[in-house]
Every structure is written in structure tokens, then in C-alpha cells.
Amino acid sequence: MNAALEFFANEGYDATSTSKIAKHAEVSEGLIFRHFGNKKGLLDAIYMQAEDRVKQLFGPILFCTDPLEVITRILDLPASLEEDQYDFWKLQFKLKWEVEYNNPDKMKPVLHKLSWAFSELGYEFPEREAKLLNTLLEALFLGILREGLLSQVDNIDYLKIKYKIKEIPVKAD
């Protein structure tokens, strides 16, 4: 599955053959078919892991009772991605464009929690602010997956200042 994940994330599902995966994984192609049925079965198995990882990533946030902590934890998520997990998350973003794998309801609990947090903090349009932050969060994740964490540190810091989680740095005169 790791070899398939690497190829699917970096070269694409259609460009990756089961023989290429088998060769890289040092297993027989027949073993792939025996365990997963076909290449799509292999992709489905990888995709199913996403549900658990999303729950692990967002689960603690959903149980937060402090609205500022909810926003802080959301903004800390992109920096928490381990570099060895980038391929997994790249593939998840690629699959969002596939009708069969797109699940727009996946983020509803997070959006609901963010709306609650913004409402508690007195924002005029909490639902809109939640959707905006969710969109920005996706952009931060994508930037990190493409160019590494350092490419997004300033953006994460800016959002922490915007949402009053971090103070504006004082310039020395």
C-alpha cells in the first residue's frame, strides 16, 4: 500500500500500473490482485484510511469547549503534518476532484465547530468566517504539501494575528 500511495500521490492513479507498484514494493503483481482485487481496490483501501486519519486530526478539536482554543488548534493543524505523511495527504486532495471519492460532508462537523467558535467570539457572520477559515486551511495544507512548511509559516502567523491568537510583533525603532 505504501508503494501505491507514493505513486498515486506523485504520478497519479491513471499513470501508475500495478506492475510498477509490485516492482517497487518487491512483491508479485498477483499478490496485489489477491489482496485488493484490482488497482481500484488498492486505491479504495488507501482511501479508507483517510476516514480514521481525519478523525484523529480533527477529533480533539470537536471536543474543545473554548472557542479561541478551537481556532488555535485549527490553525496549528497544518504545521502538525509530518513530512512522511505528505504523500497520503496529497492523494486525499487529488481524490477530492473525483466524484466517487469526494465527500463534501466530511468537513461539516469542523465547520459547525468553527461557526460555534466564531459565534461565541462575537463575529458578525460566524458561518461565513468558518467557511473562509476552512478554505484558507485547505490552501495552507496545499502550500505545505507542495513547497514545505516554511512556505506557509508567515501565512499561519498572519491568521493567528487576524484571529487575535498571536500579538502583532512590535517593530524596534
Tab-separated table of C-alpha atoms in Angstrom:
chain	number	residue	atom	x	y	z
A	1	MET	CA	0.000	0.000	0.000
A	2	ASN	CA	2.896	2.368	0.710
A	3	ALA	CA	4.311	1.936	-2.779
A	4	ALA	CA	0.880	2.515	-4.318
A	5	LEU	CA	0.356	5.577	-2.154
A	6	GLU	CA	3.679	7.054	-3.253
A	7	PHE	CA	2.937	6.529	-6.957
A	8	PHE	CA	-0.730	7.545	-6.810
A	9	ALA	CA	0.129	10.758	-4.936
A	10	ASN	CA	3.060	11.799	-7.091
A	11	GLU	CA	2.376	10.349	-10.539
A	12	GLY	CA	-1.384	9.902	-10.447
A	13	TYR	CA	-3.666	6.909	-10.349
A	14	ASP	CA	-4.044	6.545	-14.123
A	15	ALA	CA	-0.295	6.813	-14.748
A	16	THR	CA	0.519	4.072	-12.253
A	17	SER	CA	0.350	0.391	-13.176
A	18	THR	CA	0.044	-2.472	-10.729
A	19	SER	CA	3.232	-3.948	-12.192
A	20	LYS	CA	5.091	-0.734	-11.316
A	21	ILE	CA	3.709	-0.848	-7.760
A	22	ALA	CA	4.596	-4.528	-7.375
A	23	LYS	CA	8.128	-3.989	-8.636
A	24	HIS	CA	8.706	-1.047	-6.274
A	25	ALA	CA	7.199	-2.946	-3.326
A	26	GLU	CA	9.198	-6.057	-4.236
A	27	VAL	CA	6.096	-8.245	-4.347
A	28	SER	CA	4.359	-10.099	-7.153
A	29	GLU	CA	1.596	-8.395	-9.071
A	30	GLY	CA	-0.576	-11.399	-8.254
A	31	LEU	CA	-0.256	-10.603	-4.554
A	32	ILE	CA	-1.789	-7.179	-5.191
A	33	PHE	CA	-4.700	-8.770	-7.031
A	34	ARG	CA	-5.151	-11.421	-4.341
A	35	HIS	CA	-5.361	-8.818	-1.551
A	36	PHE	CA	-7.139	-5.948	-3.326
A	37	GLY	CA	-8.812	-7.470	-6.394
A	38	ASN	CA	-7.502	-4.784	-8.732
A	39	LYS	CA	-5.830	-1.381	-8.788
A	40	LYS	CA	-9.051	0.372	-7.776
A	41	GLY	CA	-9.371	-1.938	-4.776
A	42	LEU	CA	-5.891	-0.852	-3.730
A	43	LEU	CA	-6.855	2.809	-4.075
A	44	ASP	CA	-10.060	2.182	-2.117
A	45	ALA	CA	-8.075	0.595	0.727
A	46	ILE	CA	-5.816	3.642	0.912
A	47	TYR	CA	-8.809	5.969	0.795
A	48	MET	CA	-10.498	4.137	3.675
A	49	GLN	CA	-7.530	5.005	5.879
A	50	ALA	CA	-8.396	8.666	5.346
A	51	GLU	CA	-11.534	8.449	7.469
A	52	ASP	CA	-9.515	7.346	10.502
A	53	ARG	CA	-6.807	9.939	9.933
A	54	VAL	CA	-9.325	12.756	9.545
A	55	LYS	CA	-10.981	11.714	12.820
A	56	GLN	CA	-7.573	11.669	14.552
A	57	LEU	CA	-6.709	15.068	13.136
A	58	PHE	CA	-9.965	16.863	13.891
A	59	GLY	CA	-11.409	14.775	16.739
A	60	PRO	CA	-9.772	16.665	19.617
A	61	ILE	CA	-10.911	19.989	18.144
A	62	LEU	CA	-14.545	18.894	18.083
A	63	PHE	CA	-14.478	18.357	21.840
A	64	CYS	CA	-12.922	21.729	22.698
A	65	THR	CA	-15.097	23.980	24.844
A	66	ASP	CA	-13.015	27.157	24.490
A	67	PRO	CA	-13.774	28.990	21.211
A	68	LEU	CA	-10.330	30.578	20.946
A	69	GLU	CA	-8.733	27.174	21.536
A	70	VAL	CA	-10.796	25.740	18.662
A	71	ILE	CA	-9.427	28.344	16.269
A	72	THR	CA	-5.898	27.980	17.662
A	73	ARG	CA	-5.948	24.225	17.164
A	74	ILE	CA	-7.313	24.587	13.632
A	75	LEU	CA	-4.506	26.997	12.758
A	76	ASP	CA	-1.911	24.689	14.319
A	77	LEU	CA	-3.011	21.717	12.181
A	78	PRO	CA	-1.059	22.493	9.003
A	79	ALA	CA	2.223	22.703	10.911
A	80	SER	CA	1.446	19.387	12.627
A	81	LEU	CA	1.659	17.386	9.382
A	82	GLU	CA	4.579	15.010	9.448
A	83	GLU	CA	6.635	15.193	6.266
A	84	ASP	CA	6.474	11.416	5.853
A	85	GLN	CA	2.664	11.763	5.628
A	86	TYR	CA	2.697	14.285	2.755
A	87	ASP	CA	2.023	11.651	0.067
A	88	PHE	CA	-1.033	10.422	1.932
A	89	TRP	CA	-2.490	13.927	2.170
A	90	LYS	CA	-1.526	14.803	-1.425
A	91	LEU	CA	-3.559	11.819	-2.578
A	92	GLN	CA	-6.536	12.891	-0.451
A	93	PHE	CA	-6.518	16.310	-2.096
A	94	LYS	CA	-6.277	14.715	-5.548
A	95	LEU	CA	-9.202	12.434	-4.788
A	96	LYS	CA	-11.415	15.407	-3.876
A	97	TRP	CA	-11.677	16.023	-7.614
A	98	GLU	CA	-13.003	12.517	-8.254
A	99	VAL	CA	-16.793	12.320	-7.957
A	100	GLU	CA	-16.656	8.841	-6.472
A	101	TYR	CA	-14.319	9.896	-3.661
A	102	ASN	CA	-15.466	13.453	-2.989
A	103	ASN	CA	-17.274	13.695	0.336
A	104	PRO	CA	-18.291	17.307	0.978
A	105	ASP	CA	-19.916	16.279	4.271
A	106	LYS	CA	-16.565	15.194	5.709
A	107	MET	CA	-15.804	18.721	6.962
A	108	LYS	CA	-19.306	19.573	8.232
A	109	PRO	CA	-18.526	18.823	11.904
A	110	VAL	CA	-15.432	21.040	11.728
A	111	LEU	CA	-17.354	23.842	10.011
A	112	HIS	CA	-20.069	23.565	12.628
A	113	LYS	CA	-17.498	23.775	15.440
A	114	LEU	CA	-15.780	26.756	13.817
A	115	SER	CA	-19.138	28.511	13.346
A	116	TRP	CA	-19.851	27.942	17.019
A	117	ALA	CA	-16.419	29.329	17.992
A	118	PHE	CA	-16.829	32.450	15.858
A	119	SER	CA	-20.347	32.962	17.206
A	120	GLU	CA	-19.085	32.665	20.788
A	121	LEU	CA	-16.369	35.212	19.992
A	122	GLY	CA	-18.953	37.670	18.653
A	123	TYR	CA	-18.191	37.570	14.933
A	124	GLU	CA	-20.978	39.135	12.863
A	125	PHE	CA	-21.112	36.292	10.303
A	126	PRO	CA	-19.785	33.176	12.071
A	127	GLU	CA	-20.785	30.712	9.326
A	128	ARG	CA	-19.060	32.769	6.651
A	129	GLU	CA	-15.973	33.177	8.808
A	130	ALA	CA	-15.900	29.401	9.377
A	131	LYS	CA	-16.133	28.716	5.634
A	132	LEU	CA	-13.423	31.283	4.927
A	133	LEU	CA	-11.072	29.789	7.506
A	134	ASN	CA	-11.756	26.292	6.159
A	135	THR	CA	-10.870	27.473	2.645
A	136	LEU	CA	-7.705	29.130	3.930
A	137	LEU	CA	-6.833	25.972	5.860
A	138	GLU	CA	-7.054	23.931	2.653
A	139	ALA	CA	-4.805	26.446	0.900
A	140	LEU	CA	-2.278	26.244	3.743
A	141	PHE	CA	-2.257	22.443	3.584
A	142	LEU	CA	-1.793	22.506	-0.186
A	143	GLY	CA	1.029	25.031	0.065
A	144	ILE	CA	2.790	22.897	2.655
A	145	LEU	CA	2.351	19.730	0.598
A	146	ARG	CA	3.781	21.430	-2.486
A	147	GLU	CA	6.541	23.572	-1.013
A	148	GLY	CA	7.056	22.510	2.599
A	149	LEU	CA	6.076	24.033	5.930
A	150	LEU	CA	8.393	27.041	5.692
A	151	SER	CA	6.429	28.302	2.685
A	152	GLN	CA	3.346	28.830	4.874
A	153	VAL	CA	4.688	29.887	8.280
A	154	ASP	CA	4.093	33.598	7.593
A	155	ASN	CA	0.526	32.894	6.457
A	156	ILE	CA	-0.211	30.831	9.555
A	157	ASP	CA	1.250	33.576	11.765
A	158	TYR	CA	-0.809	36.207	9.950
A	159	LEU	CA	-4.015	34.245	10.553
A	160	LYS	CA	-3.129	33.876	14.224
A	161	ILE	CA	-2.758	37.651	14.412
A	162	LYS	CA	-6.014	38.153	12.476
A	163	TYR	CA	-7.921	35.948	14.898
A	164	LYS	CA	-6.193	37.503	17.933
A	165	ILE	CA	-4.361	34.334	18.913
A	166	LYS	CA	-0.979	35.939	18.488
A	167	GLU	CA	0.020	39.543	19.059
A	168	ILE	CA	1.327	41.763	16.315
A	169	PRO	CA	5.112	41.860	16.616
A	170	VAL	CA	6.376	45.215	17.853
A	171	LYS	CA	8.889	46.803	15.485
A	172	ALA	CA	12.073	48.085	17.066
A	173	ASP	CA	12.661	51.793	16.392
